[in-house]
Coordinates of C-alpha atoms in Angstrom, one line a residue:
M1 CA -73.7 42.0 36.5
K2 CA -71.7 44.5 38.5
E3 CA -67.9 44.7 38.2
K4 CA -66.0 43.4 41.3
V5 CA -63.3 45.2 43.2
V6 CA -61.0 43.6 45.7
L7 CA -60.4 45.9 48.6
A8 CA -57.2 45.5 50.7
Y9 CA -59.1 45.5 54.0
S10 CA -57.6 46.0 57.5
G11 CA -60.8 46.6 59.4
G12 CA -59.8 50.1 60.4
L13 CA -61.8 53.2 59.9
D14 CA -60.3 54.1 56.5
T15 CA -60.9 50.8 54.8
T16 CA -64.3 50.4 56.4
A17 CA -65.4 53.7 55.0
L18 CA -64.1 52.7 51.6
I19 CA -66.7 49.9 51.3
P20 CA -69.8 52.1 51.0
W21 CA -67.7 54.7 49.1
L22 CA -66.7 52.2 46.4
K23 CA -70.3 51.0 46.0
E24 CA -71.7 54.5 45.9
T25 CA -69.0 56.0 43.6
F26 CA -68.4 53.2 41.1
D27 CA -71.3 50.8 41.7
Y28 CA -68.9 48.0 42.4
E29 CA -69.5 44.7 44.2
V30 CA -66.9 45.0 47.0
I31 CA -65.0 41.9 48.0
C32 CA -62.8 42.5 51.1
C33 CA -59.5 40.8 51.5
C34 CA -57.6 40.9 54.7
V35 CA -54.1 39.4 54.4
D36 CA -52.8 38.1 57.7
C37 CA -49.1 38.6 58.1
G38 CA -49.2 38.2 61.8
Q39 CA -51.3 41.1 63.0
G40 CA -52.6 39.2 65.9
N41 CA -55.9 40.3 67.5
E42 CA -56.3 43.1 64.9
L43 CA -58.3 40.5 62.9
D44 CA -61.0 40.0 65.5
G45 CA -64.5 40.8 64.4
L46 CA -63.5 41.7 60.8
D47 CA -66.1 39.4 59.1
E48 CA -69.1 41.0 60.8
R49 CA -67.7 44.5 60.3
A50 CA -67.0 44.0 56.6
K51 CA -70.5 42.5 55.9
M52 CA -72.2 45.2 58.0
S53 CA -70.4 47.9 55.9
G54 CA -71.7 46.4 52.6
A55 CA -69.1 44.0 51.4
S56 CA -70.4 40.9 49.7
K57 CA -67.6 38.7 50.9
L58 CA -64.5 38.8 53.1
Y59 CA -61.4 36.7 52.6
I60 CA -59.0 36.4 55.6
E61 CA -55.8 34.9 54.0
N62 CA -53.2 33.6 56.4
I63 CA -49.8 34.0 54.7
V64 CA -47.6 34.1 57.7
D65 CA -45.4 31.2 56.7
E66 CA -45.1 32.4 53.1
F67 CA -44.2 35.9 54.4
C68 CA -41.5 34.4 56.7
D69 CA -40.0 31.9 54.3
D70 CA -40.1 33.7 51.0
F71 CA -39.9 37.4 52.0
I72 CA -38.4 37.8 55.4
M73 CA -35.6 35.2 55.1
P74 CA -34.2 36.5 51.9
C75 CA -33.8 39.9 53.5
V76 CA -32.2 38.4 56.6
Q77 CA -29.8 36.4 54.5
A78 CA -29.0 39.5 52.5
G79 CA -28.4 41.6 55.7
A80 CA -30.8 44.1 54.1
V81 CA -31.2 47.2 56.3
Y82 CA -32.4 50.4 54.9
E83 CA -30.4 53.5 55.9
H84 CA -28.5 51.6 58.5
E85 CA -31.4 51.0 60.9
Y86 CA -34.7 50.1 59.3
L87 CA -35.3 46.3 59.1
L88 CA -37.9 46.7 56.3
G89 CA -40.9 45.3 58.3
T90 CA -43.6 47.1 56.2
S91 CA -41.6 47.0 53.0
M92 CA -41.3 43.2 53.0
A93 CA -45.0 42.7 53.7
R94 CA -46.5 44.8 51.0
P95 CA -45.4 42.7 48.0
V96 CA -46.7 39.5 49.6
I97 CA -50.0 41.2 50.4
A98 CA -50.3 42.5 46.9
K99 CA -49.6 39.0 45.6
R100 CA -52.5 37.6 47.5
L101 CA -54.8 40.4 46.5
V102 CA -54.1 39.5 42.9
E103 CA -54.8 35.9 43.5
V104 CA -58.1 36.7 45.1
A105 CA -59.0 39.1 42.3
R106 CA -58.3 36.3 39.7
K107 CA -60.4 33.8 41.7
E108 CA -63.3 36.2 41.9
G109 CA -63.0 37.5 38.4
A110 CA -62.5 41.1 39.7
T111 CA -61.4 43.9 37.4
T112 CA -60.0 46.2 40.0
I113 CA -58.0 46.3 43.2
C114 CA -58.4 49.1 45.7
H115 CA -55.9 50.1 48.5
G116 CA -56.1 52.7 51.2
A117 CA -52.5 53.9 51.1
T118 CA -52.1 57.7 51.1
G119 CA -50.6 59.8 48.4
K120 CA -47.7 60.8 50.6
G121 CA -46.3 57.4 51.6
N122 CA -44.3 54.5 50.3
D123 CA -47.0 51.9 50.4
Q124 CA -48.9 53.2 47.4
I125 CA -45.8 52.5 45.4
R126 CA -45.2 49.1 46.8
F127 CA -48.7 47.9 46.3
E128 CA -49.0 49.3 42.8
L129 CA -45.7 48.2 41.5
A130 CA -46.4 44.6 42.7
I131 CA -49.9 44.6 41.1
K132 CA -48.5 46.0 37.8
A133 CA -45.8 43.3 37.8
L134 CA -48.2 40.5 38.5
A135 CA -51.4 41.6 36.8
P136 CA -50.9 44.6 34.5
D137 CA -54.5 44.2 33.2
L138 CA -56.1 45.0 36.6
K139 CA -57.2 48.5 37.4
I140 CA -56.0 50.1 40.6
I141 CA -58.0 52.6 42.7
A142 CA -56.2 54.7 45.3
P143 CA -58.9 56.9 46.9
W144 CA -56.6 59.2 48.8
R145 CA -55.2 60.4 45.4
M146 CA -58.7 60.9 44.0
T147 CA -59.3 64.2 45.7
N148 CA -62.2 65.1 43.4
L149 CA -64.1 62.0 44.5
W150 CA -62.7 61.2 48.0
T151 CA -63.5 64.3 49.9
M152 CA -63.1 63.0 53.5
Q153 CA -60.1 64.7 55.2
S154 CA -60.4 63.4 58.8
R155 CA -61.5 60.6 61.0
E156 CA -64.5 62.8 61.9
D157 CA -65.5 62.9 58.3
E158 CA -65.1 59.2 57.9
I159 CA -67.2 58.4 61.0
E160 CA -69.9 60.8 59.8
F161 CA -69.9 59.2 56.4
C162 CA -70.3 55.7 57.9
K163 CA -73.2 56.8 60.1
K164 CA -75.0 58.3 57.1
H165 CA -74.8 54.9 55.5
G166 CA -76.2 53.1 58.6
I167 CA -72.8 51.8 59.8
D168 CA -72.2 52.1 63.5
L169 CA -68.6 51.4 64.3
P170 CA -66.5 51.2 67.5
F171 CA -64.2 54.0 66.4
D172 CA -64.0 57.5 67.9
T173 CA -62.3 60.7 66.9
S174 CA -59.5 60.5 69.4
H175 CA -56.0 60.6 67.9
S176 CA -53.5 57.9 68.2
Y177 CA -50.3 56.7 66.6
S178 CA -50.5 55.5 63.0
R179 CA -49.3 51.9 63.3
D180 CA -48.5 49.0 61.0
R181 CA -48.1 45.6 62.5
N182 CA -47.1 42.2 61.3
L183 CA -45.1 39.2 62.7
W184 CA -41.8 41.0 62.0
H185 CA -42.4 44.4 63.6
I186 CA -44.7 47.2 64.5
S187 CA -44.2 50.8 63.3
H188 CA -45.4 54.0 65.0
E189 CA -45.9 57.4 63.4
G190 CA -47.7 60.6 64.3
L191 CA -48.4 62.5 67.6
E192 CA -45.2 63.7 69.2
L193 CA -43.1 61.9 66.6
E194 CA -44.0 64.4 64.0
D195 CA -41.6 66.8 65.6
P196 CA -38.0 65.4 65.5
S197 CA -37.1 67.5 68.5
N198 CA -39.5 65.5 70.7
E199 CA -38.4 62.5 72.7
P200 CA -40.7 59.5 72.0
N201 CA -43.2 58.7 74.7
Y202 CA -42.2 55.1 75.0
D203 CA -44.4 54.3 78.0
H204 CA -47.5 55.2 75.9
M205 CA -46.2 53.9 72.6
L206 CA -44.5 50.5 72.9
V207 CA -46.6 47.4 72.1
L208 CA -44.1 44.5 71.7
G209 CA -41.7 45.2 74.6
V210 CA -40.2 47.6 77.1
T211 CA -37.4 50.1 77.0
P212 CA -33.9 48.9 78.1
E213 CA -34.3 50.8 81.3
K214 CA -37.4 48.6 82.2
A215 CA -35.8 45.3 81.1
P216 CA -34.8 42.7 83.7
D217 CA -31.6 43.3 85.6
Q218 CA -30.6 39.7 84.8
G219 CA -29.4 38.8 81.3
E220 CA -30.6 35.7 79.4
Y221 CA -28.5 33.4 77.2
V222 CA -30.0 32.1 74.0
T223 CA -28.7 29.4 71.6
M224 CA -29.8 29.2 68.0
T225 CA -28.9 26.8 65.1
F226 CA -28.9 27.5 61.4
E227 CA -28.9 25.3 58.3
A228 CA -27.9 26.9 55.0
G229 CA -28.7 30.3 56.4
V230 CA -32.1 29.4 57.8
P231 CA -32.8 29.3 61.6
T232 CA -33.9 25.9 62.7
S233 CA -34.0 25.9 66.6
I234 CA -33.9 28.0 69.7
N235 CA -32.4 26.6 72.9
G236 CA -32.5 23.1 71.5
K237 CA -36.1 23.2 70.4
Q238 CA -36.7 22.7 66.6
M239 CA -39.2 25.2 65.1
K240 CA -40.3 26.5 61.8
V241 CA -39.2 30.1 60.9
S242 CA -42.5 31.8 61.9
D243 CA -42.4 30.2 65.3
I244 CA -38.8 31.1 65.8
I245 CA -39.6 34.8 65.1
K246 CA -42.6 34.6 67.5
E247 CA -40.3 33.2 70.2
L248 CA -37.6 35.8 69.5
N249 CA -40.2 38.6 69.7
V250 CA -41.1 37.5 73.2
L251 CA -37.4 37.3 74.3
G252 CA -36.5 40.5 72.6
G253 CA -39.4 42.4 73.9
K254 CA -38.7 41.3 77.4
H255 CA -35.1 42.6 77.2
G256 CA -35.7 45.9 75.4
I257 CA -34.2 44.7 72.1
G258 CA -34.9 46.3 68.7
I259 CA -36.4 49.8 69.4
V260 CA -35.3 52.2 66.6
D261 CA -36.2 55.9 66.3
I262 CA -35.4 57.0 62.8
V263 CA -35.9 59.8 60.3
E264 CA -35.9 58.1 57.0
N265 CA -36.0 59.2 53.4
R266 CA -39.2 58.1 51.7
V267 CA -39.3 57.2 48.1
V268 CA -41.6 60.1 47.3
G269 CA -39.0 62.6 48.4
M270 CA -39.9 63.6 51.9
K271 CA -38.4 62.7 55.2
S272 CA -40.6 61.0 57.8
R273 CA -39.9 60.1 61.4
G274 CA -41.0 56.9 63.0
V275 CA -40.3 54.4 65.8
Y276 CA -40.0 50.7 64.9
E277 CA -40.2 47.8 67.3
T278 CA -38.5 44.8 65.8
P279 CA -37.4 42.7 68.8
G280 CA -37.3 39.2 67.2
G281 CA -36.0 40.5 63.8
T282 CA -33.2 42.4 65.4
I283 CA -32.0 39.2 67.2
L284 CA -32.4 37.0 64.1
M285 CA -30.4 39.4 62.0
A286 CA -27.6 39.6 64.6
A287 CA -27.5 35.9 65.1
H288 CA -27.3 35.2 61.3
Q289 CA -24.5 37.8 61.0
Q290 CA -22.7 36.2 64.0
L291 CA -22.6 32.9 62.2
E292 CA -21.7 34.3 58.8
E293 CA -18.5 35.9 60.2
L294 CA -17.0 32.4 60.7
I295 CA -17.9 31.2 57.2
L296 CA -17.8 33.8 54.5
D297 CA -14.4 34.8 53.0
R298 CA -13.4 38.4 53.0
E299 CA -14.2 39.3 49.4
T300 CA -17.6 37.5 49.4
M301 CA -18.5 39.2 52.7
E302 CA -17.5 42.6 51.3
T303 CA -19.5 42.1 48.1
K304 CA -22.5 40.8 50.0
K305 CA -22.4 43.9 52.3
K306 CA -22.6 46.2 49.2
L307 CA -25.3 44.2 47.5
G308 CA -27.2 43.8 50.8
S309 CA -27.6 47.6 51.0
Q310 CA -28.8 47.6 47.4
F311 CA -31.2 44.8 48.2
A312 CA -32.6 46.9 51.0
Q313 CA -33.2 49.8 48.7
V314 CA -34.9 47.6 46.1
V315 CA -37.3 46.2 48.7
Y316 CA -37.9 49.6 50.3
E317 CA -38.9 51.0 46.9
G318 CA -41.4 48.3 46.2
K319 CA -39.4 46.6 43.5
W320 CA -39.7 43.0 44.8
F321 CA -41.1 41.5 41.6
T322 CA -38.2 42.7 39.4
P323 CA -35.3 40.9 37.7
L324 CA -32.9 43.0 39.8
R325 CA -34.3 41.6 43.1
E326 CA -34.2 38.1 41.7
A327 CA -30.6 38.5 40.6
L328 CA -29.5 40.0 43.9
Q329 CA -31.3 37.2 45.8
A330 CA -29.6 34.6 43.6
F331 CA -26.2 35.9 44.7
V332 CA -27.3 35.9 48.3
T333 CA -28.7 32.4 48.1
S334 CA -25.4 31.1 46.7
T335 CA -23.5 32.6 49.8
Q336 CA -25.8 30.7 52.2
Q337 CA -24.8 27.2 51.2
Y338 CA -22.4 26.7 54.2
V339 CA -24.0 29.1 56.7
T340 CA -24.7 26.2 59.1
G341 CA -23.8 26.1 62.8
E342 CA -24.7 27.2 66.2
V343 CA -24.6 30.7 67.8
K344 CA -24.9 31.6 71.4
F345 CA -25.6 35.2 72.7
K346 CA -26.8 37.1 75.7
L347 CA -29.7 39.5 75.8
Y348 CA -29.4 42.3 78.4
K349 CA -31.1 45.7 78.5
G350 CA -31.2 46.3 74.8
N351 CA -27.9 44.6 73.9
I352 CA -27.1 41.4 72.1
T353 CA -23.7 40.1 73.2
K354 CA -22.0 37.2 71.5
A355 CA -21.3 34.2 73.7
G356 CA -19.8 31.7 71.3
T357 CA -20.1 30.5 67.7
T358 CA -19.4 27.1 66.1
S359 CA -19.7 25.7 62.5
P360 CA -18.4 22.7 60.7
Y361 CA -17.7 25.1 57.8
S362 CA -15.8 27.7 59.9
L363 CA -12.8 29.3 58.1
Y364 CA -11.4 30.4 61.4
N365 CA -8.0 28.6 61.8
E366 CA -6.7 28.8 65.4
S367 CA -3.2 28.0 64.3
L368 CA -3.2 30.8 61.7
A369 CA -4.9 33.3 64.0
S370 CA -2.6 32.8 67.0
F371 CA 0.7 34.5 67.5
T372 CA 2.6 31.3 67.1
T373 CA 3.9 30.4 63.7
G374 CA 1.9 27.6 62.0
D375 CA 2.7 25.5 58.9
L376 CA 0.5 27.6 56.6
Y377 CA 2.0 31.0 57.5
D378 CA 5.6 32.2 57.4
H379 CA 6.0 35.6 58.9
N380 CA 8.7 36.4 56.3
D381 CA 6.2 36.1 53.5
A382 CA 4.5 39.2 54.7
S383 CA 7.4 41.4 53.6
G384 CA 7.0 40.6 49.9
F385 CA 3.2 40.9 50.2
I386 CA 3.4 44.4 51.7
T387 CA 5.9 45.5 49.1
L388 CA 3.6 44.5 46.2
F389 CA 0.4 45.6 48.0
G390 CA 1.9 49.0 48.7
L391 CA 3.6 49.4 45.3
P392 CA 1.1 52.0 44.0
L393 CA 1.7 54.1 47.1
T394 CA 5.5 53.9 46.6
V395 CA 5.4 54.8 43.0
R396 CA 3.1 57.8 43.6
A397 CA 5.3 59.0 46.5
M398 CA 8.4 58.8 44.2
K399 CA 6.7 60.7 41.5
M400 CA 5.5 63.5 43.9
A401 CA 9.0 63.8 45.3
E402 CA 10.4 64.1 41.7
L403 CA 7.9 66.8 40.8
K404 CA 8.6 68.7 44.0
K405 CA 12.4 68.6 43.3
E406 CA 11.8 69.9 39.7
N407 CA 9.9 72.9 41.1

């Protein structure tokens, strides 16, 4: 009986060419697994294509809700943003995809998992760290790193390889952006973006929305509610998290929200330039932060900000299934107990403008914050506080003056 390999299958040219390559090179039975994180119509026709290419079976695994509830929301609650701008769309998806690949491998009794990530990117790290954490006994094949066996260097080579194996596919040799899409975002790399001096060709590139210049001239108000840090409704309509993100994607795309052009530092050491569309995610992160401002005390918020940055780096580096991520998330979860309330904001030409926030757990005290003197605050108390708070500065200044006098 042949050994089985589970192939992370997207239906694109690379992973389609991998099916006959795996059979020919290793004599595997190839089981394809396409993990649906909200790619939309990219899944159309995959079953026929996989079988035509020589796969014995295709799994299409819908994990959209798991992705949203167990991977996206912890990052939203943490305020996890990599290098100030990247909202981790691809980074969050890879561990949940790997988790499902392992589950399918266990179900099928497979000995190996194969992925099509290149040897230059972050995804090879994310996939393989997750697989090692969840199933250290499984072998991993990364063809793009096996340069002695994987000799195809271009789309033309892959198309020719498929034709030789009797696979006629609807792909051509024209170049386009390299994209990754899920419910949270879509990324774009390649073409003019490879030169940081070039302006992105947004008219040709954008998929989820429009630029702010092409957004409506009329702004739109949106109201959202949260319970314990989780969004529960938009404009009075109760929805699950995945549907909320879908709705926010439509609203954000319409108003030119969430387009980021960034040169980021990859884990493997190089810089890469990409454009990310994250319309709904950008709104959700902003709305959550808008509510947290009312509820979290100063020290908790400051600590959460620091750990949120660390959380983002952990996720970016593919270390989801680690004790550190679990510990960071435990802290974040504890901060969300009272993040309940309603936020209102206005979307207008790429901007998200606050329009009011309420919460039963708000720490904002109008009496304290106003210029009038309330029962809890005596202006005279500030004098002693400032004296003690500034004591290190006073002592140092006295010492410096003393030393200067001696010299």
